[in-house]
Short mmCIF file of C-alpha atoms in Angstrom, two decimals:
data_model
loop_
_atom_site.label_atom_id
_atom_site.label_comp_id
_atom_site.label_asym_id
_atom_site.label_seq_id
_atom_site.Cartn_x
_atom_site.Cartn_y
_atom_site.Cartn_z
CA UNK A 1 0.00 0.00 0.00
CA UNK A 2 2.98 2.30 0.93
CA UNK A 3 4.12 2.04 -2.28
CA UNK A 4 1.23 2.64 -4.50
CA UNK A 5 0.93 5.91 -1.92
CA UNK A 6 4.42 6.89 -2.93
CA UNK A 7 3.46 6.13 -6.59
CA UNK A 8 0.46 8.46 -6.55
CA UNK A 9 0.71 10.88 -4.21
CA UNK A 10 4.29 11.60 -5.42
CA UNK A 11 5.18 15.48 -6.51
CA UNK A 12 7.02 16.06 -9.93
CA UNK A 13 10.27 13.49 -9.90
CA UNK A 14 13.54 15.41 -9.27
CA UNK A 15 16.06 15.73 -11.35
CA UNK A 16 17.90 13.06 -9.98
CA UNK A 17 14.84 10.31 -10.51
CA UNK A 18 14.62 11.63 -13.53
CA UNK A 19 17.69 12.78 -15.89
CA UNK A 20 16.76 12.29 -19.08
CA UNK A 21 13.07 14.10 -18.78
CA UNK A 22 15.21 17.08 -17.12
CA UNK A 23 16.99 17.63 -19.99
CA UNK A 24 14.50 17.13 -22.71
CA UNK A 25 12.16 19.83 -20.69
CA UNK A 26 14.87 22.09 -20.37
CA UNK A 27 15.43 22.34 -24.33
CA UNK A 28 13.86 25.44 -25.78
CA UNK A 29 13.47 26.26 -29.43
CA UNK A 30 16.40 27.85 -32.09
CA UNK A 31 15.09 31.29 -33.17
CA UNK A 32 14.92 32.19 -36.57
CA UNK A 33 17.98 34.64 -36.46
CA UNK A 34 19.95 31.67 -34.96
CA UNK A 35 18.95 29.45 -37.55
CA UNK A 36 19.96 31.60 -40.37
CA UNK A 37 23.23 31.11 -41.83
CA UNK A 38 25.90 33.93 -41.14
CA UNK A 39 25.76 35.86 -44.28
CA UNK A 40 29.27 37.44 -43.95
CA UNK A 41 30.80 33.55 -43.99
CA UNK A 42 28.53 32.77 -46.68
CA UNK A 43 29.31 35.71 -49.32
CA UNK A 44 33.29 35.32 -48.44
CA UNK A 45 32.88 31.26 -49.72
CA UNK A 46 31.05 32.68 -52.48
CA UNK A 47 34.04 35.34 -53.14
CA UNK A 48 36.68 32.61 -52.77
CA UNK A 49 34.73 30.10 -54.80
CA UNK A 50 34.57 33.10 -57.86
CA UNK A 51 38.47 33.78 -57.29
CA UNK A 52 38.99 30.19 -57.65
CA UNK A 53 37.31 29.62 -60.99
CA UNK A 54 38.74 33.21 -62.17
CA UNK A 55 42.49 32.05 -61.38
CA UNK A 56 41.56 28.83 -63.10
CA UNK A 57 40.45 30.63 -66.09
CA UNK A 58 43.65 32.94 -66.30
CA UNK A 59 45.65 29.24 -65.57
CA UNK A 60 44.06 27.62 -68.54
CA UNK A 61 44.33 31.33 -70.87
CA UNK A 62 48.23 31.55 -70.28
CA UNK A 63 48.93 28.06 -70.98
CA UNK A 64 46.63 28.61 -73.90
CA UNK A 65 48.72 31.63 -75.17
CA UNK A 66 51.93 29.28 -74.32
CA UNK A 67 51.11 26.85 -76.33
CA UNK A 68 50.28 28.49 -79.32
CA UNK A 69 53.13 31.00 -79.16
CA UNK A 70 55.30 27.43 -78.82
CA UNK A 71 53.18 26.16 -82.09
CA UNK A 72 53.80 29.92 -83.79
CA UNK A 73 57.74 29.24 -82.94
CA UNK A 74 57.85 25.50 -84.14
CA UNK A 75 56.02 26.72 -87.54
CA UNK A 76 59.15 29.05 -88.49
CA UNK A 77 62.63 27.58 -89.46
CA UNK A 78 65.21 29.53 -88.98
CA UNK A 79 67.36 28.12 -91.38
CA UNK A 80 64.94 28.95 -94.23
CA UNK A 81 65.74 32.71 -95.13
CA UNK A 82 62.18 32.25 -97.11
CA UNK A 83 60.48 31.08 -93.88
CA UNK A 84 61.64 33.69 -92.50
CA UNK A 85 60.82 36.12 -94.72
CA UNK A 86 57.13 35.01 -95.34
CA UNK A 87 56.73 35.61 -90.89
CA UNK A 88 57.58 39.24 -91.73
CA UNK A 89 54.46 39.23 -93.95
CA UNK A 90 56.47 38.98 -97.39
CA UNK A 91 54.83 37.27 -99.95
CA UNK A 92 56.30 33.83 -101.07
CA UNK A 93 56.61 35.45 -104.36
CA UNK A 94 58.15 38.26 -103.20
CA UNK A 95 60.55 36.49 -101.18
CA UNK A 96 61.92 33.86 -103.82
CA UNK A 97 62.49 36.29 -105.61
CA UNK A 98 64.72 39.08 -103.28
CA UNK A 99 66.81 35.90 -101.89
CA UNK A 100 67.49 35.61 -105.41
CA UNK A 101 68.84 38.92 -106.30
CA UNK A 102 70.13 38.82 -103.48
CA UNK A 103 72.24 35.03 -103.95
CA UNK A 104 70.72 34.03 -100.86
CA UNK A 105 71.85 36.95 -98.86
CA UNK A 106 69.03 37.94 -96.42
CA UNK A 107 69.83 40.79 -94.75
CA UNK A 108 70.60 42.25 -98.62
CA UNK A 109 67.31 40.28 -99.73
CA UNK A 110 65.22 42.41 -96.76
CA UNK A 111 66.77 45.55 -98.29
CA UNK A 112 65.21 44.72 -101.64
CA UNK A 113 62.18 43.59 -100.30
CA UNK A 114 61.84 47.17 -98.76
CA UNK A 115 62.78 49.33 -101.67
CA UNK A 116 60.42 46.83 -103.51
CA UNK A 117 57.94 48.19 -101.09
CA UNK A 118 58.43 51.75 -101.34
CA UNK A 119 58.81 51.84 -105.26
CA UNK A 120 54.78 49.87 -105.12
CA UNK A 121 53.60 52.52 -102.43
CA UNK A 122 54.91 55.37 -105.04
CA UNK A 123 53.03 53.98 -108.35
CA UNK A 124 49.82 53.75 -106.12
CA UNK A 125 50.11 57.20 -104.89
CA UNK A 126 51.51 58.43 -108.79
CA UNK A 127 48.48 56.67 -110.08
CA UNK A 128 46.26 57.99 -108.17
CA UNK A 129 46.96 61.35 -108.91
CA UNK A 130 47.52 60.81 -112.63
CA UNK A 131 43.78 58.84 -112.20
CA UNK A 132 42.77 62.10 -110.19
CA UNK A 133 44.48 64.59 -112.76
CA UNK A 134 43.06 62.65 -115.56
CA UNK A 135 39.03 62.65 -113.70
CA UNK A 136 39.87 66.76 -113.28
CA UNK A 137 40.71 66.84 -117.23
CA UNK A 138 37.66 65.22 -118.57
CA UNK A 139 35.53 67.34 -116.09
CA UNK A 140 37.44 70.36 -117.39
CA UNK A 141 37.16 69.44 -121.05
CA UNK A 142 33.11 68.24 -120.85
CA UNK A 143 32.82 72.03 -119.23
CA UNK A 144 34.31 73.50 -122.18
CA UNK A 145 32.79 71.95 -124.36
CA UNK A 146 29.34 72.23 -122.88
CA UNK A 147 30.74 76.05 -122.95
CA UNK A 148 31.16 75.71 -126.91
CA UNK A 149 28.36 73.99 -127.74
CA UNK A 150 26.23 76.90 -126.20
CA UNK A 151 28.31 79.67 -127.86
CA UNK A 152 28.43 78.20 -131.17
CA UNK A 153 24.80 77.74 -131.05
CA UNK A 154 23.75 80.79 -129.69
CA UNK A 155 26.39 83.30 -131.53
CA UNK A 156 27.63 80.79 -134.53
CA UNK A 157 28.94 83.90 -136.72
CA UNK A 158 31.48 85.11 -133.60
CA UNK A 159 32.53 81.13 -132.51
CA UNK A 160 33.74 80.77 -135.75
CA UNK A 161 35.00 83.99 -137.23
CA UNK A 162 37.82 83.43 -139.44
CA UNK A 163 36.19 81.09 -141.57
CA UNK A 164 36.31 81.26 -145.43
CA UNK A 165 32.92 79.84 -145.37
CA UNK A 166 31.22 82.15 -143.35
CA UNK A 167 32.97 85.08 -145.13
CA UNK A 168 32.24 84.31 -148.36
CA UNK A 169 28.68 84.03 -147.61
CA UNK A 170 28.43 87.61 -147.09
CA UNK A 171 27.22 89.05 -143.75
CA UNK A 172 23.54 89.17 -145.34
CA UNK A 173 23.03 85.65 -146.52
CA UNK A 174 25.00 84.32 -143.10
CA UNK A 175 22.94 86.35 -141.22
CA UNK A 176 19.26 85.14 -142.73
CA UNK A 177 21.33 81.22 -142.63
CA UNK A 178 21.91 81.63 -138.96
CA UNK A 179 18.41 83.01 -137.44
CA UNK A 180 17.10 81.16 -134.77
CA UNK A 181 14.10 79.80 -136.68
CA UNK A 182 16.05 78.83 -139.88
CA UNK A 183 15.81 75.36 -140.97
CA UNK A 184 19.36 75.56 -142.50
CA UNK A 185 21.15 76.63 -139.51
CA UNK A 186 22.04 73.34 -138.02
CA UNK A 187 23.37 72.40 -141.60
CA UNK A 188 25.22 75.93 -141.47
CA UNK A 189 26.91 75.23 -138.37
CA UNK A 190 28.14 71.29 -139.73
CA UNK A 191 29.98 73.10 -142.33
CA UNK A 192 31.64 75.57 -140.40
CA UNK A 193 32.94 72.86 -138.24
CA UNK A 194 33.50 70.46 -140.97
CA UNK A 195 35.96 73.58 -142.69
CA UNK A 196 36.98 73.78 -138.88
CA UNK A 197 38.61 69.85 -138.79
CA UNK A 198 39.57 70.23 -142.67
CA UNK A 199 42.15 73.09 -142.02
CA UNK A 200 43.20 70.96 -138.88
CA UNK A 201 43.58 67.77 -141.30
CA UNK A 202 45.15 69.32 -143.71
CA UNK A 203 47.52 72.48 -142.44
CA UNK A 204 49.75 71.99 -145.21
CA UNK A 205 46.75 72.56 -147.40
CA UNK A 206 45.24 75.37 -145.80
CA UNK A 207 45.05 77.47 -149.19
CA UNK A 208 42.99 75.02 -151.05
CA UNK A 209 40.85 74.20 -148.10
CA UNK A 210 39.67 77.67 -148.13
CA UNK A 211 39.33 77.86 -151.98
CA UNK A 212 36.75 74.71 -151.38
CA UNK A 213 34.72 75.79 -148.88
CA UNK A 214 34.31 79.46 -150.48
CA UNK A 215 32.84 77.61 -153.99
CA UNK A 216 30.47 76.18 -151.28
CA UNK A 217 29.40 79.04 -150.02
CA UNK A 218 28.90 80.76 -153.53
CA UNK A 219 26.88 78.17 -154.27
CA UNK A 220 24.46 78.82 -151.67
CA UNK A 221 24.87 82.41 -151.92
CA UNK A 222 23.85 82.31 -155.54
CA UNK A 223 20.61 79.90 -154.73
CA UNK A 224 19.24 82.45 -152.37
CA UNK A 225 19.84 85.15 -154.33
CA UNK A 226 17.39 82.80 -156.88
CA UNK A 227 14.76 82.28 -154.62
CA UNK A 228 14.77 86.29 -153.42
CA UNK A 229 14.11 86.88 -157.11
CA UNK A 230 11.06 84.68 -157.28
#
């Protein structure tokens, strides 16, 4: 009976009856701050774990530049002056052909190959300007002639005074030829500079040039005067 007294009349067991409940009861629950990870550790493992990868990466780029500066070198032999020549950026062409001038010299064959150089950048810049000069020409002579196309046409009796042709038409019969609404003028003006290339043709001739082309004009002269008289 004693005992089932003790067994329910009993207080709350003491710690010593009763360890392990002591412990669990004393246990309280992490806060939220405490469970969150220290952000300061975590961002420096994160910094670390970039350097890493970006030493890594400069690692792999210089032993990437290594190698094909090693290639680059094992490409060229030294003992072949044309080798040589063609990692300067010299044609193969080019260089054949200085080491032969040159009877295989190469210091004399990258002399040539300069002055070879120079003399090509001086026709490029001479033919430009003679391409330039010779664009300015045509220009200037398609103005001048655009200029003598308009005088001859508008004053045909002034452009080509001189002429044997004209003056042997007589200022009367040139001037009715050459009016703006006659239907000869255009014919007028072929023959003055037909006479025109004729005494250029034939400067030796210039006499007999001018004794043809004045029958011409009498000819026409003498056919107005016909048709006046109708």
């Amino acid at each position: 009976g004693g005992r089932g007294r003790g067994a329910a009349g009993a207080g709350p067991a003491s710690p010593e009856a009763a360890p392990g409940v002591v412990r669990e009861t004393n246990k309280r629950p992490r806060s939220a701050r405490e469970t969150e990870p220290k952000t300061n550790e975590g961002a420096d493992v994160h910094d670390d774990a970039e350097d890493h990868e970006e030493d890594a990466e400069d690692e792999v780029s210089v032993d990437e530049e290594d190698h094909d500066e090693a290639d680059d070198g094992e490409e060229i032999d030294e003992d072949d002056p044309v080798a040589l020549l063609i990692a300067q950026g010299v044609s193969e062409e080019m260089a054949k052909g200085a080491l032969e001038r040159s009877n295989g010299d190469l210091d004399a064959a990258v002399t040539l190959v300069i002055q070879q150089r120079e003399l090509e950048k001086e026709e490029k810049e001479m033919a430009k300007v003679m391409e330039e000069s010779l664009r300015e020409a045509e220009q200037e002579a398609a103005k001048r002639e655009a200029e003598e196309s308009e005088k001859k046409t508008a004053s045909p009796a002034e452009f080509f005074k001189g002429s044997s042709f004209l003056e042997h038409l007589g200022e009367d019969v040139a001037e009715l030829l050459l009016r703006e609404d006659s239907a000869a003028k255009a014919d007028v003006i072929a023959t003055l500079e037909f006479e025109r290339k004729c005494k250029r043709w034939y400067r030796n001739s210039a006499r007999e040039v001018d004794e043809k082309f004045a029958a011409v004009a009498a000819e026409i002269v003498a056919r107005v005067e016909e048709k006046r008289a109708e």
